[in-house]
GROMACS .gro file of C-alpha atoms in nm:
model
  332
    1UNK     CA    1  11.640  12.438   9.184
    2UNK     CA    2  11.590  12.416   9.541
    3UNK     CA    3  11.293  12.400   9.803
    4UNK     CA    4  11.266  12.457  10.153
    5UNK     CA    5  11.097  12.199  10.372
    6UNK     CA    6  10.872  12.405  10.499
    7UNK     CA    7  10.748  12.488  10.153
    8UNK     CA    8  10.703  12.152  10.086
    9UNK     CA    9  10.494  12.103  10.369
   10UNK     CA   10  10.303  12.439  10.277
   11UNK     CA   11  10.213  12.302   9.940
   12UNK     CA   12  10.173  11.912  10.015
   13UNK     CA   13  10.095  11.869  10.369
   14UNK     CA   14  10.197  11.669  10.654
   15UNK     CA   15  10.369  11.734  11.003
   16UNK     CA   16  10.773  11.825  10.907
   17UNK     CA   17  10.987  11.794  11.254
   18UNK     CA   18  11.328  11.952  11.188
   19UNK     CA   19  11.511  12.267  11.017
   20UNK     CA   20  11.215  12.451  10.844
   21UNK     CA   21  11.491  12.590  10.649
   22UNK     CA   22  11.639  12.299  10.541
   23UNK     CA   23  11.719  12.319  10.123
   24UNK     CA   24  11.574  12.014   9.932
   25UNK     CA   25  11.744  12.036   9.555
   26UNK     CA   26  11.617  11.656   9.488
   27UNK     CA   27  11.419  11.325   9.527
   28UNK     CA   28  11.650  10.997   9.495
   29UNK     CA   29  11.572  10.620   9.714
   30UNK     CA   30  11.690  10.570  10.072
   31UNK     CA   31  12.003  10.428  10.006
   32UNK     CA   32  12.128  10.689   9.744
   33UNK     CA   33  11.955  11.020   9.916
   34UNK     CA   34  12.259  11.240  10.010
   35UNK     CA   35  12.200  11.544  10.241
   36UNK     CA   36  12.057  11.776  10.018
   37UNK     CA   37  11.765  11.531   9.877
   38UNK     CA   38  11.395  11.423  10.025
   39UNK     CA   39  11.362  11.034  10.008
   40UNK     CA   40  11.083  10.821  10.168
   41UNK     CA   41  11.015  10.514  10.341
   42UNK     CA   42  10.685  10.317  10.232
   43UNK     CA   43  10.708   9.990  10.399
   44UNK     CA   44  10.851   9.899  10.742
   45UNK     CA   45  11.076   9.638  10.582
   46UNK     CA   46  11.285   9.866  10.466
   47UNK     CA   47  11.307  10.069  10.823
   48UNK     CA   48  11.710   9.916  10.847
   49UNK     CA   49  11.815  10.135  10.513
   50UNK     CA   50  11.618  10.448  10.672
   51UNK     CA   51  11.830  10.426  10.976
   52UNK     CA   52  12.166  10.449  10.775
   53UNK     CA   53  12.044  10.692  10.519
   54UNK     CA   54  12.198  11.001  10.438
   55UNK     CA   55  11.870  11.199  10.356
   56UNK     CA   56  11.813  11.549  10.426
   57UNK     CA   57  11.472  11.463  10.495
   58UNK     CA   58  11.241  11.138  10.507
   59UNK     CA   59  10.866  11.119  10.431
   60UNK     CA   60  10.744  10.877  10.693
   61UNK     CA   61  10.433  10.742  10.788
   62UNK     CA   62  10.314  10.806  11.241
   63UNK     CA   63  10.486  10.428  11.337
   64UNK     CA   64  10.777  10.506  11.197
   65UNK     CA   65  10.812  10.859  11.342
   66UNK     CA   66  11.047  10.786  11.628
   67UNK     CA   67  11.285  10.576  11.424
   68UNK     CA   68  11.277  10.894  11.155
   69UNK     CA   69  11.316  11.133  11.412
   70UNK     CA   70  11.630  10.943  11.551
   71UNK     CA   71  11.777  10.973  11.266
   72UNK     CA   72  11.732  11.317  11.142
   73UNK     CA   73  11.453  11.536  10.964
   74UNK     CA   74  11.112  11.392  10.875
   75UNK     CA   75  10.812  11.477  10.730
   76UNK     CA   76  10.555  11.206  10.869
   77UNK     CA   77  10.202  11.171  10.672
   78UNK     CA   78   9.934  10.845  10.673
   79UNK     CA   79  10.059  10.795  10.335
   80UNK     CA   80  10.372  10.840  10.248
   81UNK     CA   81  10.371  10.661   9.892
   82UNK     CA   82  10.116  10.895   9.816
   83UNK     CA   83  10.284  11.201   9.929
   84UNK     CA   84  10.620  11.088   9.779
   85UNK     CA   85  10.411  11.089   9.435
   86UNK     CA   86  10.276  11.460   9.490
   87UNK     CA   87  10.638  11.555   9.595
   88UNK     CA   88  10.757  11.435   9.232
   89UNK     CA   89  10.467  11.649   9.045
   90UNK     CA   90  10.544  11.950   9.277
   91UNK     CA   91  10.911  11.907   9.166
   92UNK     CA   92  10.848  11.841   8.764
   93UNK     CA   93  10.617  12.187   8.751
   94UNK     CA   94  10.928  12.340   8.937
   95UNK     CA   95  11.186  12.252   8.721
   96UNK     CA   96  11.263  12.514   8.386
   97UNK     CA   97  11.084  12.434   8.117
   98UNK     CA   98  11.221  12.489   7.736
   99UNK     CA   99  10.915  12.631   7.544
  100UNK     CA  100  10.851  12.420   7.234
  101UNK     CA  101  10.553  12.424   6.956
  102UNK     CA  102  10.263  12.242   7.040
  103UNK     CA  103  10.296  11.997   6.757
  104UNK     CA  104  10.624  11.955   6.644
  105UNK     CA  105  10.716  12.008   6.226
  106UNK     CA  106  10.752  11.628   6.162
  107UNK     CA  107  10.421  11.531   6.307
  108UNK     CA  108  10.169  11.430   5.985
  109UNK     CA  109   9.810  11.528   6.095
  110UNK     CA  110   9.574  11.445   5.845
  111UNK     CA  111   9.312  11.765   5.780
  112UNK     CA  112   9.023  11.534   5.888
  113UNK     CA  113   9.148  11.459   6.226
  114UNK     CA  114   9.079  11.695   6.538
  115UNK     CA  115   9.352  11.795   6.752
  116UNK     CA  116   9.236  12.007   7.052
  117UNK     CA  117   9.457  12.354   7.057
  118UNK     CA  118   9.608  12.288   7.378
  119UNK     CA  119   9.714  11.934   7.296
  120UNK     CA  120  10.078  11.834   7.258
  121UNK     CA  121  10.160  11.622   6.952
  122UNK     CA  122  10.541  11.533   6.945
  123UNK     CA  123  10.836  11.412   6.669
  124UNK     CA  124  10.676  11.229   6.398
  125UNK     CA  125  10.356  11.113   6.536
  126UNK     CA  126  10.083  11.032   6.288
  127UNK     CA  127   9.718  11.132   6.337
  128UNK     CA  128   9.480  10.965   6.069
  129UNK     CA  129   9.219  11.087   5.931
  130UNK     CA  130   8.879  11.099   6.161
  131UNK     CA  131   9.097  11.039   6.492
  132UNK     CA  132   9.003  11.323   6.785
  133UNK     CA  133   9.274  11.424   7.017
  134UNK     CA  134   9.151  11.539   7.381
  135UNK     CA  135   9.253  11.878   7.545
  136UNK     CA  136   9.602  11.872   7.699
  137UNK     CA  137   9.700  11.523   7.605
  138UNK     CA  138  10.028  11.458   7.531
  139UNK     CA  139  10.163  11.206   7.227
  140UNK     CA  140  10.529  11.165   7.259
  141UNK     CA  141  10.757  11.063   7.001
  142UNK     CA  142  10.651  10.834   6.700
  143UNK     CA  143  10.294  10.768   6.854
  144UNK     CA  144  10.017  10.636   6.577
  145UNK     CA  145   9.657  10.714   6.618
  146UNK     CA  146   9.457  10.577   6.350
  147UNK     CA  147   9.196  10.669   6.126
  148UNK     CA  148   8.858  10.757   6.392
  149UNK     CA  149   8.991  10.656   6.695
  150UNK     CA  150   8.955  10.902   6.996
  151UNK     CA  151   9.174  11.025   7.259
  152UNK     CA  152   9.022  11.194   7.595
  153UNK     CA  153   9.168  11.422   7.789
  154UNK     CA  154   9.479  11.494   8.031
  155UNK     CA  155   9.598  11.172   7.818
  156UNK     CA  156   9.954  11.077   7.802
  157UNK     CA  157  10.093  10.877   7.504
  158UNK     CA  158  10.486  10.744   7.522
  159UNK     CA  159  10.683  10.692   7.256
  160UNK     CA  160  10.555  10.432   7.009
  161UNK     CA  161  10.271  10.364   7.129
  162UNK     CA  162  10.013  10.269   6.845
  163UNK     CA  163   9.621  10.290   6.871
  164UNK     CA  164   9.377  10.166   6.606
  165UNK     CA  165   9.581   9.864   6.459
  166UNK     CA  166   9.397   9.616   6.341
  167UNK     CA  167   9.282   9.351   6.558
  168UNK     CA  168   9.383   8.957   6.465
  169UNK     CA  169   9.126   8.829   6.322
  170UNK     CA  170   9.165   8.551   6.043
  171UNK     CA  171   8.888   8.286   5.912
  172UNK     CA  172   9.068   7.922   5.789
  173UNK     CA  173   8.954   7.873   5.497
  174UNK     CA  174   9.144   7.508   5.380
  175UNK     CA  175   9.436   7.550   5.471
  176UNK     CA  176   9.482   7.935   5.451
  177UNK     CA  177   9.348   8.253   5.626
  178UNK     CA  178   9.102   8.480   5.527
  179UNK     CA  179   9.115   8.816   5.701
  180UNK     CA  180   8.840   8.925   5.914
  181UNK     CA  181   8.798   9.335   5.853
  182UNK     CA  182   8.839   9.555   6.181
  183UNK     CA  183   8.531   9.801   6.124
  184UNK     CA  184   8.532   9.917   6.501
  185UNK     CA  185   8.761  10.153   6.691
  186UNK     CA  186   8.947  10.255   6.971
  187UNK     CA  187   8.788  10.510   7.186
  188UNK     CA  188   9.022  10.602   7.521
  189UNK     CA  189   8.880  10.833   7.812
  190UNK     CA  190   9.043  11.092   8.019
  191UNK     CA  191   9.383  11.118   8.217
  192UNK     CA  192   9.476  10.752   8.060
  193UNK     CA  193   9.842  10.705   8.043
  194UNK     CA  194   9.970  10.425   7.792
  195UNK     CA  195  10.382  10.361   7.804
  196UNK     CA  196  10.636  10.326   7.532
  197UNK     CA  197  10.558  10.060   7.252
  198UNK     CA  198  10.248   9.969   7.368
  199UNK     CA  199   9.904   9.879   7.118
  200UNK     CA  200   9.537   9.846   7.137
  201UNK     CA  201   9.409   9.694   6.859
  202UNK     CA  202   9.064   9.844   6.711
  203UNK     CA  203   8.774   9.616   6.718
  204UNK     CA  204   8.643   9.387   6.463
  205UNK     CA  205   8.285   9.529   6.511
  206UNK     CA  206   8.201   9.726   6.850
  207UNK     CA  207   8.504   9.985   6.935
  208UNK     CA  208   8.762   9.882   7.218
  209UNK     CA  209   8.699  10.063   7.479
  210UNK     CA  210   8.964  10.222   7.782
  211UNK     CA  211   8.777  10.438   7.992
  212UNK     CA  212   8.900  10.722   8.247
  213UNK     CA  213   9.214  10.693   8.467
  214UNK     CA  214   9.331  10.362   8.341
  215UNK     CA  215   9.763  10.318   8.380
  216UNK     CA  216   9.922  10.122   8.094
  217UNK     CA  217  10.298  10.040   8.135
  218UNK     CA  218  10.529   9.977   7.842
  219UNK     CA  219  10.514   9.684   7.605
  220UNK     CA  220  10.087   9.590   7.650
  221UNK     CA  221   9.925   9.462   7.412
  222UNK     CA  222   9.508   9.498   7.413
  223UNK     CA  223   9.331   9.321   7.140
  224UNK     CA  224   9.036   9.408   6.917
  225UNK     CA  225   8.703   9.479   7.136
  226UNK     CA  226   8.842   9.435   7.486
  227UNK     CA  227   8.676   9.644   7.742
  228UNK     CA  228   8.923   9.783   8.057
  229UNK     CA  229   8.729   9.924   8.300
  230UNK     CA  230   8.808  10.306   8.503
  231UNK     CA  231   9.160  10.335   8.695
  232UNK     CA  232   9.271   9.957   8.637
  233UNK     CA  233   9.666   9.924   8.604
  234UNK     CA  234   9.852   9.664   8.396
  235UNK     CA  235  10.265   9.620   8.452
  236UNK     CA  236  10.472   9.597   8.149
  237UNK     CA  237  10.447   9.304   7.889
  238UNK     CA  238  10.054   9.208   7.961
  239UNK     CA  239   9.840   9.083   7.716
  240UNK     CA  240   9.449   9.084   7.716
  241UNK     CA  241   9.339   8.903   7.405
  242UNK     CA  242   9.006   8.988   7.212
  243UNK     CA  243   8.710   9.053   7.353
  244UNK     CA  244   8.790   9.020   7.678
  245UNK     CA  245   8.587   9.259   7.939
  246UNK     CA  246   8.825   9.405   8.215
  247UNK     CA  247   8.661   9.576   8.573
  248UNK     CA  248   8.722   9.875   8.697
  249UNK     CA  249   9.008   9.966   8.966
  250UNK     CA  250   9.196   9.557   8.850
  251UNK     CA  251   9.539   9.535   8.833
  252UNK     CA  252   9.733   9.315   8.577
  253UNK     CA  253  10.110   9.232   8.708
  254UNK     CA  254  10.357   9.202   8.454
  255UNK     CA  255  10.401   8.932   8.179
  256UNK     CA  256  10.028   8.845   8.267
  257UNK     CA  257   9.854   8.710   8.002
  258UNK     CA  258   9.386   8.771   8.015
  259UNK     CA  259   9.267   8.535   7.775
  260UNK     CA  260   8.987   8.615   7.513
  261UNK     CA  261   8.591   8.656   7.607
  262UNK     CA  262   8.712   8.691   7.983
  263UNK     CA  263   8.529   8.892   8.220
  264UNK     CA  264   8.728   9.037   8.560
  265UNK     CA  265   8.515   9.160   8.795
  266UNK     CA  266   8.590   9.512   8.964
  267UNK     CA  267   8.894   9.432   9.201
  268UNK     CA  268   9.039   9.162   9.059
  269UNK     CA  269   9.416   9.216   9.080
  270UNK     CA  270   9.593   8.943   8.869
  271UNK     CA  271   9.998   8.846   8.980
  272UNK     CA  272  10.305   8.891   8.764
  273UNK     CA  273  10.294   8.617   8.495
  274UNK     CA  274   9.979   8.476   8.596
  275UNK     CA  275   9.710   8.331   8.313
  276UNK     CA  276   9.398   8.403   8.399
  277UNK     CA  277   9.192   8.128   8.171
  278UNK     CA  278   8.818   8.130   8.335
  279UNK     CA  279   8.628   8.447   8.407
  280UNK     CA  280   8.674   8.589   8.737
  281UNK     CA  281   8.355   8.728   8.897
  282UNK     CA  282   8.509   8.808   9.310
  283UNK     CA  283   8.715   9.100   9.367
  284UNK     CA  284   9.063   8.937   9.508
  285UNK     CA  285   9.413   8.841   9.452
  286UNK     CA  286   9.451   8.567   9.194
  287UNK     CA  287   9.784   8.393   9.127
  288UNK     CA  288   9.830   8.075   8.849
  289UNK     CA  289  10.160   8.033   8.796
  290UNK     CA  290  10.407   7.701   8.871
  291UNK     CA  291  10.745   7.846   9.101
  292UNK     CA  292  11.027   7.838   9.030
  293UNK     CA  293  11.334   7.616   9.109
  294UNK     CA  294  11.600   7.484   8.994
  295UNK     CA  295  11.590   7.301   8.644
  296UNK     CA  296  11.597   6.930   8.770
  297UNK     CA  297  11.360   6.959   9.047
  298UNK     CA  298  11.107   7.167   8.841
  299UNK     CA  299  11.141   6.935   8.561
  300UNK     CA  300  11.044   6.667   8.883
  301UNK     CA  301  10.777   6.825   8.965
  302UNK     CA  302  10.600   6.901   8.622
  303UNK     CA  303  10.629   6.489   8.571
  304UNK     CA  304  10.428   6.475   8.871
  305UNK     CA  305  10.202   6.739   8.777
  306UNK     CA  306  10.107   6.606   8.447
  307UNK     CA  307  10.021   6.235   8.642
  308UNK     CA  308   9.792   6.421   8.886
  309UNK     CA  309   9.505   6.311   8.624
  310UNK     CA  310   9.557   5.932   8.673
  311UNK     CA  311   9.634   5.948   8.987
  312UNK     CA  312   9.297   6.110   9.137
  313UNK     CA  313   9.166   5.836   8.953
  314UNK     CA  314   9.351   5.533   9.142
  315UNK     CA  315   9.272   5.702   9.510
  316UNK     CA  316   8.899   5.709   9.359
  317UNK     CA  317   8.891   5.330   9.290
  318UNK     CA  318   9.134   5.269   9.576
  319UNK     CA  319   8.850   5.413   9.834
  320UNK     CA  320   8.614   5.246   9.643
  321UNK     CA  321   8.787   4.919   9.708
  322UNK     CA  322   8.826   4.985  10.100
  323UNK     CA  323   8.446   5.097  10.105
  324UNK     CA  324   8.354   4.774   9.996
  325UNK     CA  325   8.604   4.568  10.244
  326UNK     CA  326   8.463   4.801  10.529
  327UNK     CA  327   8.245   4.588  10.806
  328UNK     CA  328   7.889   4.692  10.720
  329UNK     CA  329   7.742   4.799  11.109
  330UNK     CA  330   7.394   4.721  10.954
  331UNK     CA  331   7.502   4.358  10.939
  332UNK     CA  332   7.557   4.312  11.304
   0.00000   0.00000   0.00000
């Protein structure tokens, strides 16, 4: 398929300088566009590749205009990130679409669970029994919803992804466990996306709860009663362990790791393979990690790390000592 750049414009916006008639048959990154493709340019670090791309056209933000018009065709918006992202819906509703059933012959759907009629349900996907799926949310491939767990919806479910697992909970009991019964749920709001592999555990008592708009890449794990507040994002491979209560609009970078009975204010937005081990109650960036460097000198450093304890404790006495050898102007 192809669009014309002044369509684009028509249906998304922005100020296009150029050929109006210019044919866009893709999207690809800067340094891959070829002639016939619309790329975009985000972040003035990367203004060198823009000048050497081969782009038909280039969504550009107003200071980086004259550089994009140097070049070639642009389409300049105040956000072109944002405009990028509509570009990629616009295309995907373009494209041909192969008309399939709504839930596909392998999926198991027990007669006590509610699938809305407009919902998708893919390859063998299992809804249990009690479980509610939203209208127009899509599971993909092999996705588990267990028994009395709710979807919203607009939801989209990748491959794998499991919902209503039970949570970890074990009692010792001398020497050996004792398993703690999940009784709650897992209830999810509306337009929540969860990636591939991902689980949220059901809660022990109260239901874990994801509410509307929240992002969830592949691979994160969300224990039993964990709260995650409206339109927070978390990167691949984060964990938030039980109980934990996660703000609204947070981000979690990937390989993060929220510890149990947490609580993130709104805003918090947590780096890539940070631990977050106290509650967090300012909206901010937060990073706890140790960088990284080569083996010896990290292995250096952590020596010195772990003597930070003892030594606090010499400077302590150590200005004790020199307060006490200081002249005293009292005895003058």
């Amino acid at each position: 398929m192809a669009l014309r750049a002044e369509t684009l414009v028509e249906a998304l916006g922005g100020v296009l300088f150029g050929d109006a008639d210019r044919l866009i048959e893709g999207l690809a990154p800067l340094e891959t566009a070829q002639p016939a493709q619309l790329s975009f340019l985000s972040h003035p670090k990367y203004q060198q590749q823009l000048a050497v791309s081969k782009a038909g056209c280039v969504i550009v933000g107003p200071q980086m205009q004259t550089l994009a018009q140097a070049r070639g065709d642009c389409i300049v918006t105040d956000n072109p990130y944002l405009y990028f992202a509509r570009a990629t819906q616009l295309w995907k509703v373009s494209l041909p679409r192969r008309e399939a059933p709504l839930i596909h012959p392998s999926a198991v759907i027990d007669p006590e669970a509610t699938v809305h009629p407009s919902a998708r349900i893919g390859a063998l996907c299992v809804v249990e029994a009690g479980a509610s799926i939203g209208a127009d949310t899509v599971l993909k491939s092999r996705v588990t919803i267990s028994e009395n767990c709710s979807i919203g919806e607009r939801c989209l479910l990748h491959p794998g992804v499991v919902i209503g697992a039970d949570g970890f909970g074990f009692a010792p009991d001398n020497g050996t466990w004792v398993k703690i019964e999940q009784l709650g749920n897992v209830r999810i709001g509306n337009d929540v996306e969860i990636g591939a592999n991902t689980c949220i555990d059901r809660g022990a008592l109260a239901d874990t709860v994801i509410e509307d708009g929240v992002k969830l890449d592949n691979l994160v794990q969300i224990g039993h009663n964990v709260f995650v507040g409206q339109h927070t994002a978390m990167a691949g491979c984060a964990g938030v362990a039980g109980s934990a209560h996660i703000g609204a609009h947070c981000t979690v970078g990937g390989g993060a790791v929220v510890l149990g009975h947490l609580t993130l204010a709104d805003g918090v937005n947590i780096s890539a393979a940070s631990v977050a081990t106290r509650s967090i109650l300012k909206p901010g960036h937060y990073t706890g990690m140790f960088p990284i460097d080569d083996n010896a000198a990290w292995e250096k450093n952590a020596a010195s790390v772990k003597q930070l304890a003892s030594l606090r404790e010499r400077i302590r006495a150590l200005e004790a000592q020199v307060k006490l050898l200081a002249p005293n102007p009292s005895s003058n």
